[in-house]
N, CA and C atoms as an extended XYZ file, in Angstrom:
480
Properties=species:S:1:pos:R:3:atomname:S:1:resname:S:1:resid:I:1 pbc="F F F"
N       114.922       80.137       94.889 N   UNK     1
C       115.077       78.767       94.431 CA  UNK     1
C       114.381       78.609       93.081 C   UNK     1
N       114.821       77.651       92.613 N   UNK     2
C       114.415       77.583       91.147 CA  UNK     2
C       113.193       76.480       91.441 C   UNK     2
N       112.265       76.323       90.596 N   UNK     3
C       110.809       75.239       90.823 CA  UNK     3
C       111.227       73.979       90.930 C   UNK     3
N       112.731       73.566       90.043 N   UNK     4
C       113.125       72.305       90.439 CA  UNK     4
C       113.535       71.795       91.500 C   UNK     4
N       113.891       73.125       92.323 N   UNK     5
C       114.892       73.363       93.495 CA  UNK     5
C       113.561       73.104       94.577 C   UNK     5
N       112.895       74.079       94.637 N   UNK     6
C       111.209       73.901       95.540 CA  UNK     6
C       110.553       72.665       95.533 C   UNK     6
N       110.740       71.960       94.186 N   UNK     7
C       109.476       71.064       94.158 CA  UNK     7
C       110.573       69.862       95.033 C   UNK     7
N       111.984       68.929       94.570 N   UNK     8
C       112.395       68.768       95.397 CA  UNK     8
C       112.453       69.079       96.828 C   UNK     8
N       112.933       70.199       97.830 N   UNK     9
C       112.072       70.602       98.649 CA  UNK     9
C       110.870       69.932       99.278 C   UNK     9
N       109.506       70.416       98.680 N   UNK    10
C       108.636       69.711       99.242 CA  UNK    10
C       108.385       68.311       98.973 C   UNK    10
N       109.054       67.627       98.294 N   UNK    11
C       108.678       66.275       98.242 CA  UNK    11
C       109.835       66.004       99.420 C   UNK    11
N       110.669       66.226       99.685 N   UNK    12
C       111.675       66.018      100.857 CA  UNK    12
C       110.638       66.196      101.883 C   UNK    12
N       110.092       67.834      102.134 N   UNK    13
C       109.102       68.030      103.276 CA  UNK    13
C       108.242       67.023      103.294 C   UNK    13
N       107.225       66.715      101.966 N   UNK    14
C       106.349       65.214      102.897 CA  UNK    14
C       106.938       64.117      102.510 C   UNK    14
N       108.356       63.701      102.669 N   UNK    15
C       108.579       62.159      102.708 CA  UNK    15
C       108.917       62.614      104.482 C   UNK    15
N       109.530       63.790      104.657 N   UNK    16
C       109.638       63.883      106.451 CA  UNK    16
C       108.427       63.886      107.037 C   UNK    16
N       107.492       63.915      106.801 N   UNK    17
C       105.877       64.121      107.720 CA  UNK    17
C       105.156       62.652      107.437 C   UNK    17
N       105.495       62.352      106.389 N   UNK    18
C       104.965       60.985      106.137 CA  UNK    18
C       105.547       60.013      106.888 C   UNK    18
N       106.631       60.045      107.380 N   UNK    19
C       107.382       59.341      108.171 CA  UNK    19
C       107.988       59.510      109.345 C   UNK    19
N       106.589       60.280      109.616 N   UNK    20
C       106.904       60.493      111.014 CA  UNK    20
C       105.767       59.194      111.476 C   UNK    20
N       106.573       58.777      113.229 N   UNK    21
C       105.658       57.401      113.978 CA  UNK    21
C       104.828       57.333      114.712 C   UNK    21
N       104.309       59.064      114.560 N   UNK    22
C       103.327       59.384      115.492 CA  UNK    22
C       102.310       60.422      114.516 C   UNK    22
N       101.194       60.530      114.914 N   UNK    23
C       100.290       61.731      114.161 CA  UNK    23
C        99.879       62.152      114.066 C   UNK    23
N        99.978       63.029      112.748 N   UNK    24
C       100.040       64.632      112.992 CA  UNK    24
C        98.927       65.358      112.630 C   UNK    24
N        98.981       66.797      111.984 N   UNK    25
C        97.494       67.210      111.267 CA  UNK    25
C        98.296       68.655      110.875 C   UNK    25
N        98.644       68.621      109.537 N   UNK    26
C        99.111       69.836      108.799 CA  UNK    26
C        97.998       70.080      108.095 C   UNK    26
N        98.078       71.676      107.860 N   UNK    27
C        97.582       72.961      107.623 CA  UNK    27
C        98.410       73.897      107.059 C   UNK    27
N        97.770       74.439      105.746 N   UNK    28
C        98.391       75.792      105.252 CA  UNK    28
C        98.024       76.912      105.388 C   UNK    28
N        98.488       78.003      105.635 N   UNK    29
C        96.978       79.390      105.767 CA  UNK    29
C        97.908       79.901      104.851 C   UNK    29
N        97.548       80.548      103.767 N   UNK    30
C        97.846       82.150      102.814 CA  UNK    30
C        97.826       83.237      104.043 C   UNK    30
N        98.402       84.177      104.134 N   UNK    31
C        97.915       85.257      104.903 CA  UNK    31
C        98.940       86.379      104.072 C   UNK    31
N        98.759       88.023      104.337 N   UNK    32
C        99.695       88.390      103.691 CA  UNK    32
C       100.766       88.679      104.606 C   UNK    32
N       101.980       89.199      104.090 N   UNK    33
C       103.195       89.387      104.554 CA  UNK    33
C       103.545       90.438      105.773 C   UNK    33
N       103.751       90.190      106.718 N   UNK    34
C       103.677       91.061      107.481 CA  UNK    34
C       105.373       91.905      107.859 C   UNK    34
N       105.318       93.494      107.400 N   UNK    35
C       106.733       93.841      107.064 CA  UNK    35
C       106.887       94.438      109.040 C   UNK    35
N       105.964       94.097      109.691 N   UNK    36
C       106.560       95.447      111.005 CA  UNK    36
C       107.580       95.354      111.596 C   UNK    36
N       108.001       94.275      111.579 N   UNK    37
C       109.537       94.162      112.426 CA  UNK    37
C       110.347       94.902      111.664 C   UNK    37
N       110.366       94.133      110.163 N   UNK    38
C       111.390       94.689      109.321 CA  UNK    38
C       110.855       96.785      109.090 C   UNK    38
N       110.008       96.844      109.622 N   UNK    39
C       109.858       98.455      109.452 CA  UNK    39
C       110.957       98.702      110.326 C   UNK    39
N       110.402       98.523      111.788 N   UNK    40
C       110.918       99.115      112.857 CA  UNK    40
C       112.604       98.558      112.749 C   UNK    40
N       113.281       98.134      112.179 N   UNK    41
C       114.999       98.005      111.814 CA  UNK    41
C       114.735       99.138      111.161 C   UNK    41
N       114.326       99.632      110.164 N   UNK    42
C       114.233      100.824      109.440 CA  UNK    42
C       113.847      101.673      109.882 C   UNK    42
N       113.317      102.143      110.811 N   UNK    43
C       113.100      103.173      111.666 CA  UNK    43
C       114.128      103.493      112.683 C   UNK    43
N       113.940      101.891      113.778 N   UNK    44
C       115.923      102.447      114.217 CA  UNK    44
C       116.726      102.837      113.398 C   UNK    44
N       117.052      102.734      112.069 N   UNK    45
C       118.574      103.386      111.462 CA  UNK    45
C       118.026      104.628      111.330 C   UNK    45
N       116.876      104.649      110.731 N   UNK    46
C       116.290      106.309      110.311 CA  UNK    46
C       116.771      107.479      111.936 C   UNK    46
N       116.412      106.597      113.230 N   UNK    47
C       116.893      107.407      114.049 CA  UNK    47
C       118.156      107.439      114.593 C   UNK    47
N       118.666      106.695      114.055 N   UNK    48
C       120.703      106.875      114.246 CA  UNK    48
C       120.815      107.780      112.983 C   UNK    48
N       120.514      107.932      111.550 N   UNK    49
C       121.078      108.483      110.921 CA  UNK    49
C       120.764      109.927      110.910 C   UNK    49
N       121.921      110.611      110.135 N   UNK    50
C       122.221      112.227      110.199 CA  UNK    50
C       121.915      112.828      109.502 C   UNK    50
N       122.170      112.420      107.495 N   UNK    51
C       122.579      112.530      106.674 CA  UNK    51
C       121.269      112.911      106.311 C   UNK    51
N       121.106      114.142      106.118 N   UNK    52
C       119.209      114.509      105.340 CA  UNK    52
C       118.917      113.866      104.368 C   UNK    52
N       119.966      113.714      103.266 N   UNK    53
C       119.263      113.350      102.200 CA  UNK    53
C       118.808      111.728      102.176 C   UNK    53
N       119.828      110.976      103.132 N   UNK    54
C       119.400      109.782      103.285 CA  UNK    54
C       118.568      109.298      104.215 C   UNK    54
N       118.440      110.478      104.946 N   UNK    55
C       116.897      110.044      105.940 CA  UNK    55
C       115.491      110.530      104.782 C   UNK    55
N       115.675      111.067      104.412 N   UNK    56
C       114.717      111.814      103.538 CA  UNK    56
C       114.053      110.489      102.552 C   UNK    56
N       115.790      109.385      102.539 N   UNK    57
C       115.344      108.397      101.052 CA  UNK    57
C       114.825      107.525      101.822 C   UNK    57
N       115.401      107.592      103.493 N   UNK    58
C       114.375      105.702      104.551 CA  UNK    58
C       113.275      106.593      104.828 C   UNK    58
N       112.838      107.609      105.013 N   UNK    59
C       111.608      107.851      105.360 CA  UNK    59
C       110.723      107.255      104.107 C   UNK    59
N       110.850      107.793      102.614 N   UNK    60
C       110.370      107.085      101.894 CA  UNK    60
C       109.871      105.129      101.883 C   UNK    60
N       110.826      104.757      102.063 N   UNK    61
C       111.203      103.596      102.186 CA  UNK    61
C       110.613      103.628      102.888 C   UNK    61
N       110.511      103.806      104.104 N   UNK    62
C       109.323      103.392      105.565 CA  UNK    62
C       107.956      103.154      104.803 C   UNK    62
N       107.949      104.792      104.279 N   UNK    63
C       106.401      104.933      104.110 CA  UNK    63
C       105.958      103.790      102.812 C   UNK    63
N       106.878      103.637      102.135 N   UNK    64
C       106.292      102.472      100.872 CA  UNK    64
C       106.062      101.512      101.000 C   UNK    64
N       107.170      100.556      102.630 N   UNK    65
C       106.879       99.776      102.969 CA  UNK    65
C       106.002       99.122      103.857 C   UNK    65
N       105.286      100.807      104.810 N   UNK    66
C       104.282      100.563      105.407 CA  UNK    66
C       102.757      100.685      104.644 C   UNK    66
N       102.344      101.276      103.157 N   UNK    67
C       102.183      101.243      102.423 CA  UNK    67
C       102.058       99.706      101.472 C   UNK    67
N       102.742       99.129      101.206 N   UNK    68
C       103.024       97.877      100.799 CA  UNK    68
C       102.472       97.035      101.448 C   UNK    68
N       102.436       97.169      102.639 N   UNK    69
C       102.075       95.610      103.788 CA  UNK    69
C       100.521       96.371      104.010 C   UNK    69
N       100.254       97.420      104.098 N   UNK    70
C        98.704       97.782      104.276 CA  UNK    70
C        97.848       97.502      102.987 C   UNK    70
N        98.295       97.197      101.844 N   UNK    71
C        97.986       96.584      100.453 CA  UNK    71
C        97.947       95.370      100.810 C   UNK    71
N        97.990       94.390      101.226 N   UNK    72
C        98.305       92.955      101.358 CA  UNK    72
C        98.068       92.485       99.903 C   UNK    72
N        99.537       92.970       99.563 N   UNK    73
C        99.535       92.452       97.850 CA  UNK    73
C       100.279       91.081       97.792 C   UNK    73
N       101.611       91.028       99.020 N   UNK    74
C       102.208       89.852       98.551 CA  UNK    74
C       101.787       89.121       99.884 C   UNK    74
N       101.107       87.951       99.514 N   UNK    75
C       101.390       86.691      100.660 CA  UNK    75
C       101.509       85.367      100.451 C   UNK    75
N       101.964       85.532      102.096 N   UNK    76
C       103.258       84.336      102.057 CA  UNK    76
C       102.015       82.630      102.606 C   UNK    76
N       102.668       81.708      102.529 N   UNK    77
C       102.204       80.494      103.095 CA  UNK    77
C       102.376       80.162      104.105 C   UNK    77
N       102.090       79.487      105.808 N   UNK    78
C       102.198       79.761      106.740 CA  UNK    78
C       101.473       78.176      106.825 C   UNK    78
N       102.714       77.202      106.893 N   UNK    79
C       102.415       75.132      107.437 CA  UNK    79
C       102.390       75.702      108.880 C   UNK    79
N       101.316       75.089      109.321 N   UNK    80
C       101.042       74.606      110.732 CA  UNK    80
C       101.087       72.817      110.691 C   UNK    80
N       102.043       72.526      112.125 N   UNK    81
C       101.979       71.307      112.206 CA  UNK    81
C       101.344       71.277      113.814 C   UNK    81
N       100.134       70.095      113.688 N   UNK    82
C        99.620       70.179      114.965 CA  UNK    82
C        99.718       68.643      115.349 C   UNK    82
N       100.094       67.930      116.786 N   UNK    83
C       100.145       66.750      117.287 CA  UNK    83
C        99.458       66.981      118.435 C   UNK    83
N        99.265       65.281      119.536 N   UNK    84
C        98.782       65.765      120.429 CA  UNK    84
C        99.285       64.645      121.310 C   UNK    84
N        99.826       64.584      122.648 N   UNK    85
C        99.803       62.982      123.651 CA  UNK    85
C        98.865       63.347      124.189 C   UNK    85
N        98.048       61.534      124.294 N   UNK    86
C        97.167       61.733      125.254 CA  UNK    86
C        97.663       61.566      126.891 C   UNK    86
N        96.820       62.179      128.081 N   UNK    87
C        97.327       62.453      129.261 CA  UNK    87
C        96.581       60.862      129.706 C   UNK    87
N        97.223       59.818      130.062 N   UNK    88
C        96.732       58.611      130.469 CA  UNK    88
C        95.783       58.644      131.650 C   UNK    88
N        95.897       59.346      132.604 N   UNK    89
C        94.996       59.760      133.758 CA  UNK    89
C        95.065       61.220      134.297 C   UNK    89
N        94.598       61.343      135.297 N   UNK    90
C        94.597       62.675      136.118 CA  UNK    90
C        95.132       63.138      136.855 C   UNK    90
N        96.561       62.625      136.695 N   UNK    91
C        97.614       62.694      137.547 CA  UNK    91
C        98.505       63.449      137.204 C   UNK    91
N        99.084       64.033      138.014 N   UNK    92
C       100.218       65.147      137.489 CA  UNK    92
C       101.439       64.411      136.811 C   UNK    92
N       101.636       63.231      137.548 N   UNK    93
C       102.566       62.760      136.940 CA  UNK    93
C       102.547       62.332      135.209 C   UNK    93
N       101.229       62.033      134.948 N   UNK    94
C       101.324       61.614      133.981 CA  UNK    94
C       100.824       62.543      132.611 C   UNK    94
N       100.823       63.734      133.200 N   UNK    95
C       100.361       65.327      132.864 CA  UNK    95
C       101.873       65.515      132.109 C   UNK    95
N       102.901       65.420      133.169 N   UNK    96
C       104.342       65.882      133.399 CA  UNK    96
C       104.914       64.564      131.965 C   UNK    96
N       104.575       62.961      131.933 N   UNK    97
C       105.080       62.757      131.241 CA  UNK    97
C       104.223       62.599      129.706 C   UNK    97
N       103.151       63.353      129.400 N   UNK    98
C       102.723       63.522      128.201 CA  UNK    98
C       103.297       65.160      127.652 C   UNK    98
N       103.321       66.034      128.487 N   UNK    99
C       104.258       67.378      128.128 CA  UNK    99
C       106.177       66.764      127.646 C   UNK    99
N       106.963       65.796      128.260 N   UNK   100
C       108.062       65.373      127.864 CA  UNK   100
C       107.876       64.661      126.282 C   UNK   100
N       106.590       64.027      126.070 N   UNK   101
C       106.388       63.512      125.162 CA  UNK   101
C       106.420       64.384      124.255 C   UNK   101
N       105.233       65.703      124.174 N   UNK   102
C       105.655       66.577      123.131 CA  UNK   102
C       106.660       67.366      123.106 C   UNK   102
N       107.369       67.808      123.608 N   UNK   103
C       108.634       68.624      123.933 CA  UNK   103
C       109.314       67.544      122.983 C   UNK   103
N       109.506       65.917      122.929 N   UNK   104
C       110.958       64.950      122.164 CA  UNK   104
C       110.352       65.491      121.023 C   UNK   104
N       108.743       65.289      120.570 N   UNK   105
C       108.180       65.199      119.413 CA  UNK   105
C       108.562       66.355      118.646 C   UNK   105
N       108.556       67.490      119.384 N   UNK   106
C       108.908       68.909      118.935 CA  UNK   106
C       109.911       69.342      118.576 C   UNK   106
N       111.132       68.627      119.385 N   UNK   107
C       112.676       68.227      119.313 CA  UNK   107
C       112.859       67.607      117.265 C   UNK   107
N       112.395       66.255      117.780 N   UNK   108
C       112.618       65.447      116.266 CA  UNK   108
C       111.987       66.762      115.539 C   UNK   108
N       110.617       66.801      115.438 N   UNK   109
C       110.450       67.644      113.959 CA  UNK   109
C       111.429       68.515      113.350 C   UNK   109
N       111.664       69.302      114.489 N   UNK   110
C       112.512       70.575      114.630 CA  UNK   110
C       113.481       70.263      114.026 C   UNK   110
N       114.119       69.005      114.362 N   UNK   111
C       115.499       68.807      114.165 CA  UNK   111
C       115.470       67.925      112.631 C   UNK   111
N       114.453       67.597      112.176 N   UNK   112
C       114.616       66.860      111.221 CA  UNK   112
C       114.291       68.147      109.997 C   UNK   112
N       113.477       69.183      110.562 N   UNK   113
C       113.197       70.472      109.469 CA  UNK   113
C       114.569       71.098      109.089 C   UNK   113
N       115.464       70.607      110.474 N   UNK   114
C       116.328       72.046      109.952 CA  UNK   114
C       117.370       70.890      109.279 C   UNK   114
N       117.654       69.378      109.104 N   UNK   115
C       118.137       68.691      108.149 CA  UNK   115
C       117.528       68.838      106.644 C   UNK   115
N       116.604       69.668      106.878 N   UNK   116
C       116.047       70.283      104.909 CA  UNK   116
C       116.331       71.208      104.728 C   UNK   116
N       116.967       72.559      105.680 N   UNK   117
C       117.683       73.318      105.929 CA  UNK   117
C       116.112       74.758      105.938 C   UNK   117
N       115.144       73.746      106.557 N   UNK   118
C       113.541       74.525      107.385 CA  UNK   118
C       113.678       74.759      108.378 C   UNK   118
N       113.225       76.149      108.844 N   UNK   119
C       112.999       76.345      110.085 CA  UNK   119
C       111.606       76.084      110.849 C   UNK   119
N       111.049       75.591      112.206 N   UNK   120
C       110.289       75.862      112.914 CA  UNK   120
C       109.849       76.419      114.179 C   UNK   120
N       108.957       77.112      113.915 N   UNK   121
C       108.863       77.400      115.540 CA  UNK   121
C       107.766       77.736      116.076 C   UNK   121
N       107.353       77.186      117.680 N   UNK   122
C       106.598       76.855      118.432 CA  UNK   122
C       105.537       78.315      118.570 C   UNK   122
N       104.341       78.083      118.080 N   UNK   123
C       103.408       78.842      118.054 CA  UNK   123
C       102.940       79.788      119.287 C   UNK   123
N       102.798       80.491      119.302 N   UNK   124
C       102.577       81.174      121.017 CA  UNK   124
C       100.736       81.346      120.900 C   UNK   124
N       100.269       81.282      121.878 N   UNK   125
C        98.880       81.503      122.047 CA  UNK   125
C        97.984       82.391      120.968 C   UNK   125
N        98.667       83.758      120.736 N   UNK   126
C        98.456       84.841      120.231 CA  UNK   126
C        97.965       84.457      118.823 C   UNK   126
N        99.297       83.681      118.476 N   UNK   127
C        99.181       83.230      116.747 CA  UNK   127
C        97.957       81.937      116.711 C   UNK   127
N        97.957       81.188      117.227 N   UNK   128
C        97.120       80.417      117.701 CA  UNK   128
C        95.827       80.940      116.856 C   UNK   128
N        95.355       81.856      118.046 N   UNK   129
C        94.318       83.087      117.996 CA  UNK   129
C        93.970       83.565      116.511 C   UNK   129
N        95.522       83.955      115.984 N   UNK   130
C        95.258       84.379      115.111 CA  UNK   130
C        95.107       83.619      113.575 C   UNK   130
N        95.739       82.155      113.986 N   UNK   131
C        95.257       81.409      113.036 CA  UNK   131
C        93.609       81.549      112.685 C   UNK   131
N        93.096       80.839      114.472 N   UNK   132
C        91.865       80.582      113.837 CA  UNK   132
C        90.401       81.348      113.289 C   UNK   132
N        91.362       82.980      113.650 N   UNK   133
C        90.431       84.434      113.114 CA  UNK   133
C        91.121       84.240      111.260 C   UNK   133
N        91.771       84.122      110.805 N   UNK   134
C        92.108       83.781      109.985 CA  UNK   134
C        91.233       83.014      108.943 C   UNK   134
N        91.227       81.266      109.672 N   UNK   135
C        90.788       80.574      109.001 CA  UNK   135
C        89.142       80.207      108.976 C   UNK   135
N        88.641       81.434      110.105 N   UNK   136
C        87.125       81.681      110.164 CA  UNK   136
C        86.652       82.815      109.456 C   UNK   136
N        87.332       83.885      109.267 N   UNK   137
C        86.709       84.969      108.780 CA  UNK   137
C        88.213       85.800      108.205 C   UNK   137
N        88.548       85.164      107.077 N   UNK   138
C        89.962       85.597      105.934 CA  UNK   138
C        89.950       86.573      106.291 C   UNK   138
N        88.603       87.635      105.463 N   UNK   139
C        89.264       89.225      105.261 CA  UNK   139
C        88.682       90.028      106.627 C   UNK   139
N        87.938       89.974      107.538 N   UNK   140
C        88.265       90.552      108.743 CA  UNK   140
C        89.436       90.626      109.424 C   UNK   140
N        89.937       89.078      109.487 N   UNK   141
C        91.066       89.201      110.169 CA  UNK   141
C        92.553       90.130      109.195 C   UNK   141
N        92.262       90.520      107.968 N   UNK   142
C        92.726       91.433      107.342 CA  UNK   142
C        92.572       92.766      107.862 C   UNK   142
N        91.418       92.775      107.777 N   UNK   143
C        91.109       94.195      107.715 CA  UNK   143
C        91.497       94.871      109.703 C   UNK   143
N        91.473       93.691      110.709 N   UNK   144
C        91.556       93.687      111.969 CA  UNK   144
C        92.006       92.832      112.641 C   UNK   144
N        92.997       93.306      112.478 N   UNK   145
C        93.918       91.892      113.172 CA  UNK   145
C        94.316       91.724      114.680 C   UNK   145
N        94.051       90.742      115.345 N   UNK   146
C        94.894       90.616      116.417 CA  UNK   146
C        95.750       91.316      116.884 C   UNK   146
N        95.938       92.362      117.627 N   UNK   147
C        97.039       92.918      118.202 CA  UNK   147
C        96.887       92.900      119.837 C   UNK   147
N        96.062       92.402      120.648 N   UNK   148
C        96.420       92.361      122.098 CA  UNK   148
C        97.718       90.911      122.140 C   UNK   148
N        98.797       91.232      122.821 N   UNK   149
C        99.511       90.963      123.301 CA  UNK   149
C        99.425       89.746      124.461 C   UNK   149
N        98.218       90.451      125.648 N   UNK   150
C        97.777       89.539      126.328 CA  UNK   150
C        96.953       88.626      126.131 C   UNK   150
N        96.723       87.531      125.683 N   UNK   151
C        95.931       86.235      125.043 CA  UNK   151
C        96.020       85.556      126.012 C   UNK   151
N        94.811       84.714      126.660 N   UNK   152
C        94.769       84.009      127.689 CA  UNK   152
C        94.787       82.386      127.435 C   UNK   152
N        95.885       81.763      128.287 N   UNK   153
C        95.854       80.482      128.246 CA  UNK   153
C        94.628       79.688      127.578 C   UNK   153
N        94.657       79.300      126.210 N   UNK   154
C        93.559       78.877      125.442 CA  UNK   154
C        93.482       76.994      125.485 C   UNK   154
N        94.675       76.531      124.974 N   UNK   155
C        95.073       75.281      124.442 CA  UNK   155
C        95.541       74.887      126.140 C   UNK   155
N        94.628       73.404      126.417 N   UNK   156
C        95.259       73.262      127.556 CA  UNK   156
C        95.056       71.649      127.735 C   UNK   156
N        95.393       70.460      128.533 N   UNK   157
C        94.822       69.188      128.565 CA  UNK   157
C        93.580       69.305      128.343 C   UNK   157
N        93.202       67.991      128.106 N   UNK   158
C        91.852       67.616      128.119 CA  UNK   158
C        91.082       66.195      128.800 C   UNK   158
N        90.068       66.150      129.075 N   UNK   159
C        89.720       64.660      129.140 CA  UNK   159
C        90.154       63.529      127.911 C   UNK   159
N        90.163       63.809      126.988 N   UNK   160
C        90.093       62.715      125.748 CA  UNK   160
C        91.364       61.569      125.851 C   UNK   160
């Protein structure tokens, strides 16, 4: 996109957050780019393909790109949007209808991001985690990142 193209963009993005009727608490983290998925597509073809000389050129490619992301030369920006319903009492029922509450809330955003033609999506515990190793200690969580899989139910009701 061109800067005229972006900056439009985000003034679209906060006239949508600004107008939202409930509220919120956005956050940016820098972090760098993380290529492993996109390795491992490149590794599956590397192991379908035959052709020496062109495995010879994705092995390269692997290695530059695993190489590349162990540099954390390029990074990307990473909006967190955080809301919250409160649970009116201690009742399941009303447990059950503050979870419907965020589920619509999650719905609208969602649906109003991808009318800017943004995607979102719902954070899993892990990232969570790894936000807030992140936004406590930058270059550790560089240098050691999060990789257990199993992350234990963290974010849960509260009294408040």
């Amino acid at each position: 996109m061109s800067n005229v193209e972006m900056n439009n963009l985000f003034e679209s993005y906060d006239d949508f957050l600004t107008g939202l009727e409930f509220p919120i608490q956005e956050t940016s983290v820098s972090q760098p780019v993380d290529l492993s998925k996109y390795i491992d597509i490149q590794r599956d073809i590397l192991s379908k393909t035959t052709n020496e000389m062109k495995r010879k050129m994705l092995k390269g490619y692997i290695e530059h790109a695993e190489n590349f992301t162990k540099s954390q030369k390029m990074i990307q920006r990473q909006r967190y949007i955080a809301y919250s319903v409160p649970i009116k009492d201690g009742t399941e029922e009303s447990y059950l209808e503050a979870v419907r509450d965020l589920e619509e809330r999650t719905l609208y955003i969602k649906a109003g991001l991808h009318e800017l033609e943004l995607t979102a999506e719902e954070t899993t515990n892990k990232e969570i985690v790894k936000y807030f190793h992140t936004f406590f200690d930058y270059h550790s969580a560089q240098l050691f990142p999060i990789e257990n899989e199993k992350i234990p139910q963290m974010i849960t009701g509260g009294n408040e």
